[in-house]
PDB file of C-alpha atoms and ligand atoms in Angstrom:
ATOM      1  CA  MET Z   1     105.607  99.531 112.351  1.00  0.00           C
ATOM      2  CA  LYS Z   2     102.474 100.828 110.674  1.00  0.00           C
ATOM      3  CA  LEU Z   3     100.184  99.318 108.218  1.00  0.00           C
ATOM      4  CA  ILE Z   4      98.490 101.899 105.996  1.00  0.00           C
ATOM      5  CA  TYR Z   5      95.252 101.194 103.944  1.00  0.00           C
ATOM      6  CA  ALA Z   6      94.750 103.659 101.132  1.00  0.00           C
ATOM      7  CA  ILE Z   7      91.424 103.280  99.282  1.00  0.00           C
ATOM      8  CA  VAL Z   8      92.008 105.043  95.810  1.00  0.00           C
ATOM      9  CA  ARG Z   9      90.165 105.358  92.534  1.00  0.00           C
ATOM     10  CA  TYR Z  10      90.775 102.884  90.062  1.00  0.00           C
ATOM     11  CA  ASP Z  11      91.943 105.401  87.579  1.00  0.00           C
ATOM     12  CA  ASN Z  12      94.522 106.512  90.127  1.00  0.00           C
ATOM     13  CA  GLU Z  13      96.152 103.163  90.940  1.00  0.00           C
ATOM     14  CA  ASP Z  14      99.048 103.047  88.613  1.00  0.00           C
ATOM     15  CA  GLU Z  15     100.398 106.607  89.329  1.00  0.00           C
ATOM     16  CA  VAL Z  16     100.229 105.795  93.167  1.00  0.00           C
ATOM     17  CA  ILE Z  17     101.819 102.416  93.088  1.00  0.00           C
ATOM     18  CA  THR Z  18     104.372 103.715  90.723  1.00  0.00           C
ATOM     19  CA  ALA Z  19     105.296 106.763  92.802  1.00  0.00           C
ATOM     20  CA  LEU Z  20     105.375 104.476  95.968  1.00  0.00           C
ATOM     21  CA  THR Z  21     107.725 101.956  94.553  1.00  0.00           C
ATOM     22  CA  LYS Z  22     109.952 104.451  93.169  1.00  0.00           C
ATOM     23  CA  LYS Z  23     110.455 105.816  96.843  1.00  0.00           C
ATOM     24  CA  HIS Z  24     111.041 102.067  97.912  1.00  0.00           C
ATOM     25  CA  PHE Z  25     107.833 101.475  99.712  1.00  0.00           C
ATOM     26  CA  SER Z  26     106.423  97.931  99.354  1.00  0.00           C
ATOM     27  CA  VAL Z  27     102.663  97.946  98.253  1.00  0.00           C
ATOM     28  CA  THR Z  28     100.065  95.246  97.703  1.00  0.00           C
ATOM     29  CA  LYS Z  29      97.073  96.008  95.673  1.00  0.00           C
ATOM     30  CA  LEU Z  30      93.664  94.495  96.260  1.00  0.00           C
ATOM     31  CA  ALA Z  31      90.799  94.959  94.043  1.00  0.00           C
ATOM     32  CA  THR Z  32      88.079  96.173  96.053  1.00  0.00           C
ATOM     33  CA  THR Z  33      84.391  97.300  95.736  1.00  0.00           C
ATOM     34  CA  GLY Z  34      82.918 100.309  97.576  1.00  0.00           C
ATOM     35  CA  GLY Z  35      79.766  99.393  99.580  1.00  0.00           C
ATOM     36  CA  PHE Z  36      77.865 102.596  98.660  1.00  0.00           C
ATOM     37  CA  LEU Z  37      78.431 102.927  94.823  1.00  0.00           C
ATOM     38  CA  LYS Z  38      79.181  99.269  94.271  1.00  0.00           C
ATOM     39  CA  LYS Z  39      81.955 100.169  91.934  1.00  0.00           C
ATOM     40  CA  GLY Z  40      85.478  98.826  91.822  1.00  0.00           C
ATOM     41  CA  ASN Z  41      88.121 100.651  93.747  1.00  0.00           C
ATOM     42  CA  THR Z  42      91.565  99.830  94.668  1.00  0.00           C
ATOM     43  CA  THR Z  43      92.846  99.432  98.236  1.00  0.00           C
ATOM     44  CA  LEU Z  44      96.688  99.525  98.678  1.00  0.00           C
ATOM     45  CA  LEU Z  45      98.389  98.152 101.740  1.00  0.00           C
ATOM     46  CA  ILE Z  46     101.583  99.706 102.822  1.00  0.00           C
ATOM     47  CA  GLY Z  47     103.637  98.474 105.479  1.00  0.00           C
ATOM     48  CA  THR Z  48     106.313 101.149 107.003  1.00  0.00           C
ATOM     49  CA  GLU Z  49     107.882 102.497 109.800  1.00  0.00           C
ATOM     50  CA  GLU Z  50     106.199 105.430 111.724  1.00  0.00           C
ATOM     51  CA  GLU Z  51     108.648 107.943 110.387  1.00  0.00           C
ATOM     52  CA  HIS Z  52     107.688 107.307 106.883  1.00  0.00           C
ATOM     53  CA  VAL Z  53     103.841 107.395 107.302  1.00  0.00           C
ATOM     54  CA  GLN Z  54     103.437 111.008 106.489  1.00  0.00           C
ATOM     55  CA  GLU Z  55     105.558 110.648 103.288  1.00  0.00           C
ATOM     56  CA  VAL Z  56     103.379 107.941 102.127  1.00  0.00           C
ATOM     57  CA  ILE Z  57     100.412 109.811 102.650  1.00  0.00           C
ATOM     58  CA  ASP Z  58     101.726 112.854 100.898  1.00  0.00           C
ATOM     59  CA  ILE Z  59     102.556 110.716  97.744  1.00  0.00           C
ATOM     60  CA  VAL Z  60      98.934 109.258  97.760  1.00  0.00           C
ATOM     61  CA  LYS Z  61      97.596 112.793  98.153  1.00  0.00           C
ATOM     62  CA  HIS Z  62      99.723 114.233  95.318  1.00  0.00           C
ATOM     63  CA  GLU Z  63      98.824 111.382  92.929  1.00  0.00           C
ATOM     64  CA  CYS Z  64      95.163 111.181  93.743  1.00  0.00           C
ATOM     65  CA  GLY Z  65      94.294 114.781  93.308  1.00  0.00           C
ATOM     66  CA  SER Z  66      91.222 116.326  95.059  1.00  0.00           C
ATOM     67  CA  ARG Z  67      87.919 115.168  95.299  1.00  0.00           C
ATOM     68  CA  GLN Z  68      85.217 115.400  92.602  1.00  0.00           C
ATOM     69  CA  LYS Z  69      81.500 115.517  92.774  1.00  0.00           C
ATOM     70  CA  ILE Z  70      79.613 113.053  90.622  1.00  0.00           C
ATOM     71  CA  THR Z  71      76.025 112.251  90.208  1.00  0.00           C
ATOM     72  CA  VAL Z  72      74.892 108.539  90.557  1.00  0.00           C
ATOM     73  CA  ASN Z  73      71.886 106.433  90.829  1.00  0.00           C
ATOM     74  CA  MET Z  74      70.474 105.807  94.393  1.00  0.00           C
ATOM     75  CA  PRO Z  75      71.556 102.345  95.308  1.00  0.00           C
ATOM     76  CA  TYR Z  76      68.888  99.571  94.587  1.00  0.00           C
ATOM     77  CA  ILE Z  77      67.529  98.505  98.061  1.00  0.00           C
ATOM     78  CA  SER Z  78      65.254  95.298  97.441  1.00  0.00           C
ATOM     79  CA  GLY Z  79      61.817  95.703  99.227  1.00  0.00           C
ATOM     80  CA  SER Z  80      62.306  99.127 100.539  1.00  0.00           C
ATOM     81  CA  ALA Z  81      60.624 102.515  99.632  1.00  0.00           C
ATOM     82  CA  MET Z  82      63.769 103.488  97.986  1.00  0.00           C
ATOM     83  CA  LEU Z  83      62.705 101.064  95.195  1.00  0.00           C
ATOM     84  CA  ASN Z  84      60.994 103.753  93.175  1.00  0.00           C
ATOM     85  CA  SER Z  85      64.171 106.081  93.524  1.00  0.00           C
ATOM     86  CA  ALA Z  86      66.434 103.632  92.051  1.00  0.00           C
ATOM     87  CA  THR Z  87      66.827 106.026  88.945  1.00  0.00           C
ATOM     88  CA  MET Z  88      66.910 109.192  90.959  1.00  0.00           C
ATOM     89  CA  PRO Z  89      70.185 111.162  90.519  1.00  0.00           C
ATOM     90  CA  MET Z  90      72.230 112.221  93.622  1.00  0.00           C
ATOM     91  CA  THR Z  91      75.405 113.799  94.054  1.00  0.00           C
ATOM     92  CA  VAL Z  92      78.506 112.235  96.126  1.00  0.00           C
ATOM     93  CA  GLU Z  93      81.955 113.328  96.581  1.00  0.00           C
ATOM     94  CA  VAL Z  94      84.489 110.764  95.344  1.00  0.00           C
ATOM     95  CA  GLY Z  95      87.994 110.973  94.568  1.00  0.00           C
ATOM     96  CA  GLY Z  96      91.050 111.998  96.653  1.00  0.00           C
ATOM     97  CA  ALA Z  97      91.716 108.706  98.979  1.00  0.00           C
ATOM     98  CA  THR Z  98      90.622 107.266 102.151  1.00  0.00           C
ATOM     99  CA  ILE Z  99      93.303 106.360 104.394  1.00  0.00           C
ATOM    100  CA  PHE Z 100      93.614 104.304 107.631  1.00  0.00           C
ATOM    101  CA  VAL Z 101      96.852 103.903 109.539  1.00  0.00           C
ATOM    102  CA  ILE Z 102      96.954 101.121 111.757  1.00  0.00           C
ATOM    103  CA  ASP Z 103      99.427  99.857 114.424  1.00  0.00           C
ATOM    104  CA  VAL Z 104     101.169  96.670 113.505  1.00  0.00           C
ATOM    105  CA  GLU Z 105     101.598  94.287 116.510  1.00  0.00           C
ATOM    106  CA  ARG Z 106     104.166  91.953 114.867  1.00  0.00           C
ATOM    107  CA  TYR Z 107     105.811  91.884 111.394  1.00  0.00           C
ATOM    108  CA  GLU Z 108     107.806  88.873 110.070  1.00  0.00           C
ATOM    109  CA  LYS Z 109     108.822  87.908 106.881  1.00  0.00           C
ATOM    110  CA  ILE Z 110     109.608  84.112 107.160  1.00  0.00           C
TER     111      ILE Z 110
HETATM  112  P1  2BA N 201      81.740 103.888  98.227  1.00  0.00           P
HETATM  113  O1  2BA N 201      81.311 103.231  99.505  1.00  0.00           O
HETATM  114  O2  2BA N 201      81.128 103.357  97.027  1.00  0.00           O
HETATM  115  O3  2BA N 201      81.565 105.292  98.477  1.00  0.00           O
HETATM  116  C1  2BA N 201      81.535 106.133  97.504  1.00  0.00           C
HETATM  117  C2  2BA N 201      81.311 107.539  97.831  1.00  0.00           C
HETATM  118  O4  2BA N 201      79.758 107.778  98.258  1.00  0.00           O
HETATM  119  C3  2BA N 201      82.067 108.043  98.990  1.00  0.00           C
HETATM  120  O5  2BA N 201      83.205 108.697  98.749  1.00  0.00           O
HETATM  121  C4  2BA N 201      81.143 109.237  99.825  1.00  0.00           C
HETATM  122  O6  2BA N 201      81.235 110.318  99.106  1.00  0.00           O
HETATM  123  C5  2BA N 201      79.676 108.539  99.224  1.00  0.00           C
HETATM  124  N1  2BA N 201      78.977 107.784 100.155  1.00  0.00           N
HETATM  125  C6  2BA N 201      79.596 106.561 100.907  1.00  0.00           C
HETATM  126  N2  2BA N 201      78.703 105.950 101.872  1.00  0.00           N
HETATM  127  C7  2BA N 201      77.609 107.015 101.869  1.00  0.00           C
HETATM  128  C8  2BA N 201      76.470 106.951 102.467  1.00  0.00           C
HETATM  129  N3  2BA N 201      76.226 105.931 103.427  1.00  0.00           N
HETATM  130  N4  2BA N 201      75.722 108.006 102.375  1.00  0.00           N
HETATM  131  C9  2BA N 201      75.961 109.083 101.378  1.00  0.00           C
HETATM  132  N5  2BA N 201      76.992 109.029 100.657  1.00  0.00           N
HETATM  133  C10 2BA N 201      77.805 108.007 100.897  1.00  0.00           C
HETATM  134  P2  2BA N 201      84.519 108.389  99.697  1.00  0.00           P
HETATM  135  O7  2BA N 201      84.120 108.831 101.043  1.00  0.00           O
HETATM  136  O8  2BA N 201      85.673 109.137  98.961  1.00  0.00           O
HETATM  137  O9  2BA N 201      84.752 106.760  99.758  1.00  0.00           O
HETATM  138  C11 2BA N 201      85.253 106.325  98.551  1.00  0.00           C
HETATM  139  C12 2BA N 201      85.328 104.629  99.081  1.00  0.00           C
HETATM  140  O10 2BA N 201      86.214 104.573  99.833  1.00  0.00           O
HETATM  141  C13 2BA N 201      84.361 104.121  99.398  1.00  0.00           C
HETATM  142  O11 2BA N 201      83.429 103.669  98.186  1.00  0.00           O
HETATM  143  C14 2BA N 201      84.604 102.889 100.031  1.00  0.00           C
HETATM  144  O12 2BA N 201      84.958 101.875  99.273  1.00  0.00           O
HETATM  145  C15 2BA N 201      85.741 103.566 100.743  1.00  0.00           C
HETATM  146  N6  2BA N 201      85.375 104.204 102.311  1.00  0.00           N
HETATM  147  C16 2BA N 201      85.311 105.443 102.436  1.00  0.00           C
HETATM  148  N7  2BA N 201      85.142 105.504 103.911  1.00  0.00           N
HETATM  149  C17 2BA N 201      85.250 104.340 104.443  1.00  0.00           C
HETATM  150  C18 2BA N 201      85.157 103.764 105.729  1.00  0.00           C
HETATM  151  N8  2BA N 201      84.870 104.641 106.810  1.00  0.00           N
HETATM  152  N9  2BA N 201      85.336 102.521 106.056  1.00  0.00           N
HETATM  153  C19 2BA N 201      85.526 101.654 104.814  1.00  0.00           C
HETATM  154  N10 2BA N 201      85.696 102.169 103.661  1.00  0.00           N
HETATM  155  C20 2BA N 201      85.459 103.330 103.346  1.00  0.00           C
END
């Protein structure tokens, strides 16, 4: 048994969840926040057998599309030299998804 964490953009969550549930995967959605941009994103938890992990990743990849470049403000870091660059634009790559696959030691439904 594996547990897949998929961090996806908020805009993609409906399509990903719909596609996964259509294929009978169980999904739990968590409202999360990226530490760098401090913007909301969505973390999906999907527990499945090892032989289905690639199928889940393929579905997430298909629904989330490719990475995009966006320009954002530098994060505000209080008391640091970065204070003056709070309005300075910078480009970061976002989109697609960040996926972690973890071994599950024990799985029970009681
Ligand atoms: P954020 O932390 O808000 O990061 C948004 C995007 O900013 C990242 O996109 C990356 O392109 C850039 N970025 C993040 N940290 C950076 C840094 N220290 N310096 C420069 N640029 C940085 P993604 O890589 O697609 O990540 C999207 C979201 O996925 C992240 O939102 C975070 O919530 C999560 N994530 C990504 N990698 C992670 C990891 N290794 N562990 C935990 N969460 C992760």
